[in-house]
Amino acid sequence: MGATVRTLGTEVRSRSLVASKGILYTMSLKTWREKVGLAEMLKGGVIMDVVNPEQARIAEDAGAVAVMALERVPADIRRDGGVSRMSDPEMILGIKETVSIPVMAKARIGHFVEAEILEALEVDFVDESEVLTPADHANHIDKHAFTVPFVCGARNLGEALRRCAEGAAMIRTKGEAGTGDVVEAVRHMRTIMAEIRLVHNAREDELYVLAKEHQAPLELIREVHALGKLPVPNFSAGGIATPADAALMMKLGAETVFVGSGIFKSGDPAKRAKAIVESVLFYQDAKKLAEISKNLGEPMVGINCDSLLPSEQLATRGW
Amino acid sequence: MRVGVLAVQGDFEKHIHSLKSLSNPPETIEVRTPEDLAKVERLIIPGGESTTVGLLLQRYGLADAIQERAAAGMPIWGTCMGMIMLSKKVEGRDQFTLGLLDITVRRNAFGAQVHSFEAPVSMTNLSEPVEGVFIRAPIVTEYGDLTEVLARYDGKVVAVRQGTILGTSFHPELTDDTRLHEWFTTF
């Protein structure tokens, strides 16, 4: 171990410490292993959107591994329209005081000052999210510049690796948030997994053109080629509403699922939250899933993704 | 030898990777049910979220099965959340634990994720320090007469042993250093 200077947000670490751990270690002078390490701890779980301390407590009691603190769940953001921004710090702090599990919060794409505020609040993860209105139509946040880890959405391998290059410590498929329709989450997860398989099985001399085609850094394409998976944990989000949806995403390759509107827009949130947590544990066991899926009350009503206008699609935000 | 890794939730894959990297790798089994547990001779409880894992252990009979095996002398090692699960008591919270280590733990003792850190940790059972990766890590605030302290960091107890039960606040499975995994499969 080399010398480490530690003050909040300004950690400096010698490059020799992080060399030979892959390109992301050498690109980031920050605490890369600690950032990805927290994402590792969240594997095999459910991360739930909550809008107040009461919901946060229900989520924790149901067995959520983390909560996403936000003022409106995506279904309400969709309904209300207008500009959607970072949540009120007071509300985020209220949720932080209520639960012992990690608390995440959303910043707008490219809005690095919102991210700085969330870091100052000491949230455990920042979601640079397409669910909020983007603040920059070209640049995402330089996530290497932060001590707090980031999660970002992606629809395909190239987008996932561009976010990793910027310093994301966790990727989630975007799906189509606030719809309760899992079809887009499935599309994005299948796309990413298929593209990973293609890169993994390619010849070494084909990686250059694959980097060009995916518009991703060559070094990260090489990592995917070597690992057969993304360089960071790969979670799923956007439209998951039932235990069967959650298990489907796990079977397709998700390592944890985010459930946004699906829980607290349903008839019996506590029961549904618990059932979705159990479905992620037993996603390979259809008999247990049948048991888990019984008598959960009304699911969220939902919007069919095919009926959305292009301007209503949140997943197309992000570059 | 068959070593089980509790695969209810958390970074269990990292432990399996560490076990597979040993010079003489044991057979590894992901433990999700009492039937899985019956197949193993040692158990690792990984990092993760203790409230989630505690709820699921109770709901599916795995907690009782682990306690029975521990009473019969099966070695168990808990890292971070795993150590919380093995403890008798969690400060300021009424949450389920297995109660196999006579210790009281403080969760998130160093604060939120921005305060997670890495530092060398000297252990009484190893000649050279290990690279301690502390992620929202717990510490041991009280321990009984039968508990042996294996390591402190900044004066705080971060590794303990009681008979064949071992607890560490940090995550050796996130490093390339497999000495503690090696040690756990032999003691």
Coordinates of C-alpha atoms in Angstrom, one line a residue:
Chain A
M1 CA 0.0 0.0 0.0
G2 CA 1.3 3.5 -0.9
A3 CA 0.6 6.8 0.9
T4 CA -3.0 7.9 0.8
V5 CA -4.2 11.4 1.5
R6 CA -7.8 11.4 2.6
T7 CA -10.2 14.3 2.8
L8 CA -13.7 14.1 1.5
G9 CA -13.9 14.4 -2.2
T10 CA -10.2 15.0 -2.7
E11 CA -8.5 11.6 -2.2
V12 CA -5.3 11.3 -4.1
R13 CA -3.7 7.9 -4.5
S14 CA -0.4 7.0 -6.3
R15 CA -0.8 5.4 -9.7
S16 CA 1.5 2.5 -8.8
L17 CA -1.1 1.3 -6.3
V18 CA -3.7 0.9 -8.9
A19 CA -1.6 -0.3 -11.9
S20 CA -2.1 -3.8 -13.3
K21 CA -5.7 -3.9 -12.1
G22 CA -7.2 -3.1 -15.5
I23 CA -7.6 0.1 -17.4
L24 CA -10.3 1.6 -15.1
Y25 CA -8.0 1.3 -12.1
T26 CA -5.3 3.2 -13.9
M27 CA -7.7 5.8 -15.3
S28 CA -9.1 6.6 -11.9
L29 CA -7.0 8.0 -9.1
K30 CA -10.0 7.6 -6.8
T31 CA -11.1 4.7 -4.8
W32 CA -12.0 2.3 -7.7
R33 CA -12.0 -0.9 -5.8
E34 CA -14.2 0.6 -3.0
K35 CA -16.6 1.9 -5.5
V36 CA -17.1 -1.3 -7.4
G37 CA -16.8 -3.2 -4.1
L38 CA -20.1 -1.6 -2.9
A39 CA -21.8 -2.6 -6.1
E40 CA -20.6 -6.1 -5.5
M41 CA -22.2 -6.1 -2.1
L42 CA -25.6 -5.2 -3.6
K43 CA -25.6 -8.2 -5.9
G44 CA -28.5 -10.7 -5.8
G45 CA -30.9 -8.0 -4.3
V46 CA -33.6 -5.5 -5.0
I47 CA -33.1 -1.7 -5.0
M48 CA -36.4 0.1 -4.5
D49 CA -37.5 3.7 -5.3
V50 CA -38.9 5.5 -2.3
V51 CA -40.3 9.0 -1.9
N52 CA -40.5 9.3 1.9
P53 CA -39.1 7.8 5.1
E54 CA -42.2 5.6 5.6
Q55 CA -41.7 3.9 2.3
A56 CA -38.0 3.6 3.0
R57 CA -38.8 1.7 6.1
I58 CA -41.2 -0.6 4.3
A59 CA -38.5 -1.3 1.7
E60 CA -35.9 -2.1 4.3
D61 CA -38.3 -4.3 6.3
A62 CA -39.1 -6.2 3.1
G63 CA -35.3 -6.9 2.5
A64 CA -34.3 -4.3 0.0
V65 CA -30.5 -4.0 -0.4
A66 CA -30.7 -0.3 -1.0
V67 CA -33.2 2.5 -1.6
M68 CA -33.3 5.2 -4.3
A69 CA -34.5 8.4 -2.7
L70 CA -36.5 10.6 -5.0
E71 CA -39.4 13.0 -4.8
R72 CA -41.6 11.4 -7.5
V73 CA -41.4 7.8 -8.8
P74 CA -41.0 7.6 -12.6
A75 CA -44.7 6.9 -13.2
D76 CA -45.5 10.3 -11.6
I77 CA -42.7 12.1 -13.4
R78 CA -44.2 10.7 -16.6
R79 CA -47.7 11.8 -15.7
D80 CA -46.7 15.3 -14.4
G81 CA -44.4 16.3 -17.3
G82 CA -42.2 19.4 -16.9
V83 CA -38.6 19.5 -15.9
S84 CA -37.6 16.8 -13.4
R85 CA -34.6 17.6 -11.2
M86 CA -32.5 16.3 -8.2
S87 CA -34.6 15.8 -5.1
D88 CA -34.7 18.2 -2.1
P89 CA -31.7 17.5 0.1
E90 CA -34.0 17.6 3.2
M91 CA -36.0 14.7 1.9
I92 CA -32.9 12.7 1.0
L93 CA -31.5 13.3 4.5
G94 CA -34.8 12.2 6.1
I95 CA -34.5 8.9 4.3
K96 CA -30.8 8.5 5.2
E97 CA -31.7 8.9 8.9
T98 CA -34.5 6.3 8.7
V99 CA -32.7 3.3 7.2
S100 CA -29.3 1.5 7.7
I101 CA -29.1 0.2 4.1
P102 CA -27.3 2.2 1.4
V103 CA -29.2 5.3 0.1
M104 CA -28.9 6.3 -3.6
A105 CA -30.2 9.5 -5.3
K106 CA -30.5 10.7 -8.8
A107 CA -28.7 13.6 -10.6
R108 CA -29.6 14.8 -14.1
I109 CA -27.4 13.6 -17.0
G110 CA -24.4 15.9 -17.2
H111 CA -25.4 17.9 -14.1
F112 CA -22.1 17.6 -12.1
V113 CA -23.2 20.2 -9.6
E114 CA -26.2 18.2 -8.6
A115 CA -23.8 15.2 -8.2
E116 CA -21.5 17.3 -6.0
I117 CA -24.4 18.2 -3.8
L118 CA -25.4 14.6 -3.5
E119 CA -21.8 13.7 -2.6
A120 CA -21.8 16.4 0.0
L121 CA -25.0 14.9 1.5
E122 CA -23.0 11.6 1.6
V123 CA -25.4 9.5 -0.3
D124 CA -23.9 6.0 -1.0
F125 CA -24.5 6.0 -4.8
V126 CA -25.4 8.6 -7.4
D127 CA -27.6 7.6 -10.3
E128 CA -26.9 9.8 -13.3
S129 CA -30.3 9.1 -14.6
E130 CA -32.3 9.5 -17.8
V131 CA -35.5 9.5 -15.6
L132 CA -34.7 13.1 -14.8
T133 CA -34.5 15.8 -17.5
P134 CA -31.0 15.9 -19.0
A135 CA -28.9 18.9 -18.2
D136 CA -26.3 18.4 -21.0
H137 CA -27.0 17.1 -24.5
A138 CA -23.4 16.1 -25.2
N139 CA -21.5 15.3 -22.0
H140 CA -22.1 13.0 -19.1
I141 CA -20.6 13.7 -15.7
D142 CA -16.9 12.9 -15.3
K143 CA -17.4 10.3 -12.6
H144 CA -13.8 9.7 -12.0
A145 CA -13.6 13.1 -10.3
F146 CA -15.9 11.9 -7.5
T147 CA -15.4 9.9 -4.3
V148 CA -19.0 8.7 -4.4
P149 CA -19.7 5.8 -6.8
F150 CA -22.1 6.3 -9.8
V151 CA -24.6 4.0 -11.5
C152 CA -25.6 4.8 -15.1
G153 CA -28.2 3.4 -17.5
A154 CA -27.4 1.7 -20.8
R155 CA -29.2 0.2 -23.8
N156 CA -26.3 -1.5 -25.4
L157 CA -22.7 -2.5 -24.9
G158 CA -21.2 0.7 -26.4
E159 CA -23.3 2.9 -24.1
A160 CA -22.4 0.8 -21.1
L161 CA -18.7 1.0 -21.8
R162 CA -18.8 4.7 -22.5
R163 CA -20.3 5.2 -19.1
C164 CA -17.6 2.9 -17.6
A165 CA -14.9 5.0 -19.3
E166 CA -16.4 8.0 -17.6
G167 CA -16.1 6.2 -14.2
A168 CA -19.5 4.5 -13.6
A169 CA -19.0 1.7 -11.0
M170 CA -22.3 0.0 -11.9
I171 CA -24.4 -0.3 -15.1
R172 CA -28.1 -0.8 -15.2
T173 CA -30.2 -1.5 -18.2
K174 CA -32.5 1.5 -18.8
G175 CA -35.7 -0.3 -19.7
E176 CA -38.5 2.2 -19.9
A177 CA -39.0 3.6 -16.4
G178 CA -42.4 4.3 -15.0
T179 CA -44.3 2.1 -17.4
G180 CA -44.6 -1.2 -15.6
D181 CA -43.9 -2.8 -19.0
V182 CA -40.8 -5.0 -18.9
V183 CA -40.3 -5.3 -22.7
E184 CA -37.6 -2.6 -23.0
A185 CA -35.6 -3.9 -20.0
V186 CA -35.6 -7.3 -21.7
R187 CA -34.6 -5.7 -25.0
H188 CA -31.7 -3.8 -23.4
M189 CA -30.4 -6.8 -21.3
R190 CA -30.6 -9.2 -24.3
T191 CA -28.7 -6.6 -26.5
I192 CA -26.0 -6.1 -23.9
M193 CA -25.5 -9.8 -23.2
A194 CA -25.5 -10.7 -26.9
E195 CA -22.9 -8.0 -27.7
I196 CA -20.8 -9.2 -24.7
R197 CA -20.8 -12.8 -26.1
L198 CA -19.9 -11.5 -29.5
V199 CA -16.9 -9.5 -28.2
H200 CA -15.9 -12.4 -25.9
N201 CA -15.8 -14.9 -28.7
A202 CA -14.1 -12.5 -31.3
R203 CA -10.6 -13.0 -32.5
E204 CA -8.1 -10.5 -31.0
D205 CA -7.5 -8.9 -34.3
E206 CA -11.2 -8.1 -34.6
L207 CA -11.3 -6.1 -31.4
Y208 CA -10.2 -2.8 -33.1
V209 CA -13.2 -2.8 -35.4
L210 CA -15.5 -3.9 -32.6
A211 CA -14.4 -0.8 -30.6
K212 CA -15.2 1.3 -33.6
E213 CA -18.6 -0.3 -34.1
H214 CA -19.6 0.0 -30.5
Q215 CA -18.1 3.5 -30.2
A216 CA -16.3 2.3 -27.0
P217 CA -12.7 2.6 -25.9
L218 CA -10.5 -0.2 -27.2
E219 CA -9.1 -1.0 -23.7
L220 CA -12.6 -1.6 -22.4
I221 CA -13.5 -3.8 -25.4
R222 CA -10.3 -5.8 -24.5
E223 CA -11.5 -6.2 -20.9
V224 CA -14.9 -7.5 -22.1
H225 CA -13.1 -9.8 -24.5
A226 CA -11.0 -11.2 -21.6
L227 CA -13.8 -11.3 -18.9
G228 CA -16.8 -12.3 -20.9
K229 CA -18.8 -9.7 -18.9
L230 CA -18.9 -6.0 -18.2
P231 CA -15.9 -4.5 -16.2
V232 CA -18.5 -3.5 -13.5
P233 CA -21.7 -5.2 -12.1
N234 CA -24.6 -5.3 -14.5
F235 CA -28.0 -4.6 -12.9
S236 CA -31.4 -4.2 -14.5
A237 CA -34.1 -1.4 -14.3
G238 CA -37.1 0.1 -16.0
G239 CA -40.5 -1.6 -16.1
I240 CA -40.2 -4.4 -13.5
A241 CA -43.5 -4.8 -11.8
T242 CA -43.9 -8.5 -10.6
P243 CA -41.8 -11.3 -9.0
A244 CA -41.8 -13.0 -12.4
D245 CA -40.4 -9.8 -14.1
A246 CA -37.6 -9.7 -11.6
A247 CA -36.8 -13.4 -12.0
L248 CA -36.9 -13.0 -15.8
M249 CA -34.3 -10.2 -15.7
M250 CA -32.0 -12.3 -13.4
K251 CA -32.3 -15.2 -15.8
L252 CA -31.3 -13.0 -18.7
G253 CA -28.1 -11.9 -16.9
A254 CA -29.0 -9.1 -14.4
E255 CA -27.1 -9.3 -11.1
T256 CA -29.6 -7.2 -9.1
V257 CA -32.9 -5.5 -10.0
F258 CA -34.1 -1.9 -9.5
V259 CA -37.8 -1.6 -9.0
G260 CA -39.1 1.9 -9.3
S261 CA -42.8 2.6 -9.6
G262 CA -43.7 -1.2 -9.5
I263 CA -43.8 -1.4 -5.7
F264 CA -45.4 1.7 -4.3
K265 CA -47.8 2.1 -7.3
S266 CA -49.2 -1.3 -6.6
G267 CA -52.2 -2.3 -4.3
D268 CA -50.1 -3.8 -1.4
P269 CA -46.6 -2.4 -1.5
A270 CA -45.2 -4.3 1.6
K271 CA -46.3 -7.6 0.3
R272 CA -45.1 -7.0 -3.3
A273 CA -41.8 -5.7 -2.1
K274 CA -41.2 -8.8 0.0
A275 CA -42.2 -11.1 -2.9
I276 CA -39.9 -9.4 -5.4
V277 CA -37.0 -9.7 -2.9
E278 CA -37.7 -13.5 -2.6
S279 CA -38.1 -13.9 -6.4
V280 CA -34.5 -12.6 -6.9
L281 CA -33.2 -15.2 -4.4
F282 CA -35.2 -18.0 -6.0
Y283 CA -35.2 -16.9 -9.6
Q284 CA -34.1 -20.4 -10.7
D285 CA -36.9 -22.2 -8.8
A286 CA -40.3 -22.0 -10.6
K287 CA -42.1 -23.8 -7.8
K288 CA -41.0 -21.3 -5.2
L289 CA -41.8 -18.5 -7.7
A290 CA -45.3 -19.8 -8.0
E291 CA -45.7 -19.7 -4.2
I292 CA -44.2 -16.2 -4.0
S293 CA -46.5 -14.8 -6.7
K294 CA -49.7 -15.7 -5.0
N295 CA -52.2 -13.1 -3.7
L296 CA -50.1 -10.0 -4.2
G297 CA -53.0 -7.7 -4.9
E298 CA -53.2 -5.3 -7.8
P299 CA -50.0 -4.6 -9.7
M300 CA -49.4 -1.1 -11.0
V301 CA -51.7 -0.3 -13.9
G302 CA -48.8 0.3 -16.4
I303 CA -48.4 1.8 -19.8
N304 CA -47.8 -0.3 -22.9
C305 CA -44.3 0.8 -24.2
D306 CA -45.6 0.5 -27.8
S307 CA -48.0 3.3 -27.2
L308 CA -45.3 5.8 -26.2
L309 CA -44.4 8.6 -28.6
P310 CA -40.7 9.0 -29.3
S311 CA -40.7 12.2 -27.2
E312 CA -42.1 10.2 -24.3
Q313 CA -39.3 7.6 -24.3
L314 CA -36.9 8.2 -21.4
A315 CA -34.4 5.5 -22.5
T316 CA -33.3 7.6 -25.6
R317 CA -31.8 10.2 -23.2
G318 CA -28.1 9.6 -22.8
W319 CA -25.3 9.7 -25.4
Chain B
M1 CA -12.9 -30.7 1.1
R2 CA -16.2 -28.9 0.2
V3 CA -16.4 -25.2 1.2
G4 CA -19.8 -23.6 1.0
V5 CA -20.4 -19.9 0.3
L6 CA -23.7 -18.5 1.5
A7 CA -25.3 -17.3 -1.8
V8 CA -28.4 -15.6 -0.5
Q9 CA -27.2 -12.1 -1.4
G10 CA -23.9 -10.2 -1.6
D11 CA -20.4 -10.7 -3.1
F12 CA -20.4 -14.5 -2.8
E13 CA -18.9 -14.9 -6.3
K14 CA -15.8 -13.0 -5.2
H15 CA -15.3 -15.6 -2.3
I16 CA -15.7 -18.4 -4.8
H17 CA -13.1 -16.8 -7.0
S18 CA -10.7 -16.5 -4.1
L19 CA -11.2 -20.2 -3.1
K20 CA -10.7 -21.3 -6.7
S21 CA -7.4 -19.3 -6.8
L22 CA -5.9 -21.3 -3.8
S23 CA -2.9 -23.5 -4.5
N24 CA -4.9 -26.5 -3.5
P25 CA -8.5 -25.3 -4.4
P26 CA -11.4 -27.0 -2.5
E27 CA -14.7 -27.8 -4.1
T28 CA -17.0 -24.8 -3.7
I29 CA -20.8 -24.9 -3.3
E30 CA -23.3 -22.0 -3.4
V31 CA -25.5 -22.4 -0.3
R32 CA -29.1 -21.2 -0.6
T33 CA -31.0 -24.0 1.2
P34 CA -30.5 -26.3 4.2
E35 CA -30.0 -29.1 1.7
D36 CA -27.0 -27.3 0.2
L37 CA -25.6 -26.7 3.6
A38 CA -25.7 -30.4 4.4
K39 CA -23.2 -30.9 1.6
V40 CA -20.4 -28.7 2.9
E41 CA -17.7 -28.9 5.6
R42 CA -17.0 -25.2 6.0
L43 CA -19.1 -22.1 5.3
I44 CA -18.2 -18.5 4.3
I45 CA -20.8 -15.8 4.8
P46 CA -19.9 -13.0 2.4
G47 CA -20.4 -9.2 2.4
G48 CA -23.8 -7.9 1.6
E49 CA -26.8 -6.3 3.4
S50 CA -27.4 -7.9 6.8
T51 CA -31.1 -6.9 7.1
T52 CA -31.8 -8.6 3.7
V53 CA -29.8 -11.7 4.5
G54 CA -31.2 -12.0 8.0
L55 CA -34.8 -11.9 6.8
L56 CA -34.1 -14.6 4.1
L57 CA -32.2 -16.9 6.5
Q58 CA -35.1 -16.9 8.9
R59 CA -37.7 -17.4 6.2
Y60 CA -36.3 -20.5 4.7
G61 CA -34.9 -22.5 7.7
L62 CA -31.3 -21.8 6.9
A63 CA -30.6 -19.9 10.1
D64 CA -31.5 -23.0 12.3
A65 CA -29.5 -25.3 10.1
I66 CA -26.4 -23.0 10.3
Q67 CA -26.7 -22.8 14.1
E68 CA -26.9 -26.6 14.4
R69 CA -23.8 -27.1 12.2
A70 CA -21.9 -24.5 14.1
A71 CA -22.8 -26.2 17.4
A72 CA -21.4 -29.4 15.9
G73 CA -18.1 -27.7 15.2
M74 CA -18.3 -26.6 11.5
P75 CA -15.9 -23.7 10.8
I76 CA -17.6 -20.5 9.6
W77 CA -16.1 -17.2 8.4
G78 CA -18.0 -14.0 8.0
T79 CA -16.7 -11.0 6.2
C80 CA -18.3 -7.6 6.9
M81 CA -22.0 -8.4 6.7
G82 CA -21.0 -12.0 7.5
M83 CA -19.5 -10.9 10.7
I84 CA -22.6 -8.9 11.6
M85 CA -24.7 -12.1 11.0
L86 CA -22.4 -14.1 13.3
S87 CA -22.6 -11.5 16.1
K88 CA -24.7 -11.7 19.3
K89 CA -25.8 -8.1 19.1
V90 CA -26.0 -5.1 16.8
E91 CA -25.7 -1.7 18.4
G92 CA -28.8 0.4 18.4
R93 CA -30.8 -2.0 16.3
D94 CA -33.1 -4.9 17.0
Q95 CA -32.2 -7.1 14.0
F96 CA -31.8 -10.9 13.5
T97 CA -28.3 -12.4 13.9
L98 CA -27.0 -15.9 14.3
G99 CA -25.4 -15.2 17.7
L100 CA -22.4 -17.5 17.1
L101 CA -19.7 -15.0 18.0
D102 CA -19.9 -13.4 21.5
I103 CA -19.5 -9.9 20.1
T104 CA -21.4 -6.7 19.7
V105 CA -21.0 -4.9 16.4
R106 CA -21.5 -1.4 15.2
R107 CA -22.8 -1.2 11.6
N108 CA -21.4 1.4 9.2
A109 CA -18.9 2.3 11.9
F110 CA -16.8 4.5 9.6
G111 CA -19.8 6.3 8.0
A112 CA -21.4 6.4 4.5
Q113 CA -19.8 5.1 1.3
V114 CA -17.6 8.2 0.8
H115 CA -15.7 7.2 4.0
S116 CA -15.0 3.6 2.7
F117 CA -11.2 3.1 2.5
E118 CA -8.3 0.7 2.1
A119 CA -5.5 0.3 4.7
P120 CA -3.0 -2.4 5.7
V121 CA -4.1 -4.5 8.7
S122 CA -1.7 -6.5 10.8
M123 CA -3.1 -9.8 12.0
T124 CA -1.8 -11.9 14.9
N125 CA -2.1 -15.1 12.7
L126 CA -0.2 -13.8 9.7
S127 CA 3.4 -12.6 9.5
E128 CA 2.7 -9.8 6.9
P129 CA -0.2 -7.3 7.0
V130 CA -3.3 -7.9 4.7
E131 CA -4.7 -5.2 2.5
G132 CA -7.9 -4.3 4.4
V133 CA -10.7 -3.1 2.1
F134 CA -13.3 -1.5 4.3
I135 CA -16.7 -0.8 2.6
R136 CA -19.4 0.7 4.9
A137 CA -17.6 -1.6 7.4
P138 CA -18.7 -2.7 10.9
I139 CA -16.4 -2.9 13.9
V140 CA -16.5 -5.0 17.1
T141 CA -17.3 -2.8 20.1
E142 CA -17.6 -5.4 22.8
Y143 CA -16.4 -9.0 23.0
G144 CA -16.5 -11.9 25.5
D145 CA -13.8 -13.8 27.3
L146 CA -13.7 -16.6 24.8
T147 CA -13.2 -14.2 21.8
E148 CA -9.7 -13.8 20.5
V149 CA -8.9 -10.4 18.8
L150 CA -6.9 -11.1 15.6
A151 CA -6.6 -7.5 14.4
R152 CA -7.2 -3.9 15.2
Y153 CA -7.3 -0.9 12.9
D154 CA -6.9 2.5 14.5
G155 CA -7.5 0.9 17.9
K156 CA -10.8 -0.6 16.7
V157 CA -11.3 -4.4 16.7
V158 CA -11.7 -5.5 13.0
A159 CA -11.0 -9.3 13.2
V160 CA -12.0 -11.9 15.8
R161 CA -12.0 -15.6 16.3
Q162 CA -13.9 -17.8 18.7
G163 CA -13.0 -21.5 18.3
T164 CA -13.8 -22.3 14.7
I165 CA -15.9 -19.1 14.1
L166 CA -14.0 -16.2 12.4
G167 CA -15.2 -12.7 11.7
T168 CA -13.5 -9.8 9.7
S169 CA -14.8 -6.3 9.1
F170 CA -12.9 -6.1 5.8
H171 CA -13.0 -7.9 2.4
P172 CA -10.0 -10.1 1.5
E173 CA -12.1 -11.5 -1.3
L174 CA -11.9 -8.2 -3.1
T175 CA -8.1 -8.4 -3.2
D176 CA -5.7 -10.9 -4.9
D177 CA -4.4 -11.9 -1.4
T178 CA -5.7 -15.4 -0.6
R179 CA -3.8 -16.0 2.7
L180 CA -6.9 -15.7 4.9
H181 CA -8.8 -18.1 2.6
E182 CA -5.9 -20.4 2.8
W183 CA -5.8 -20.2 6.5
F184 CA -9.6 -20.7 6.8
T185 CA -9.5 -23.9 4.9
T186 CA -6.8 -25.3 7.2
F187 CA -7.6 -24.3 10.8

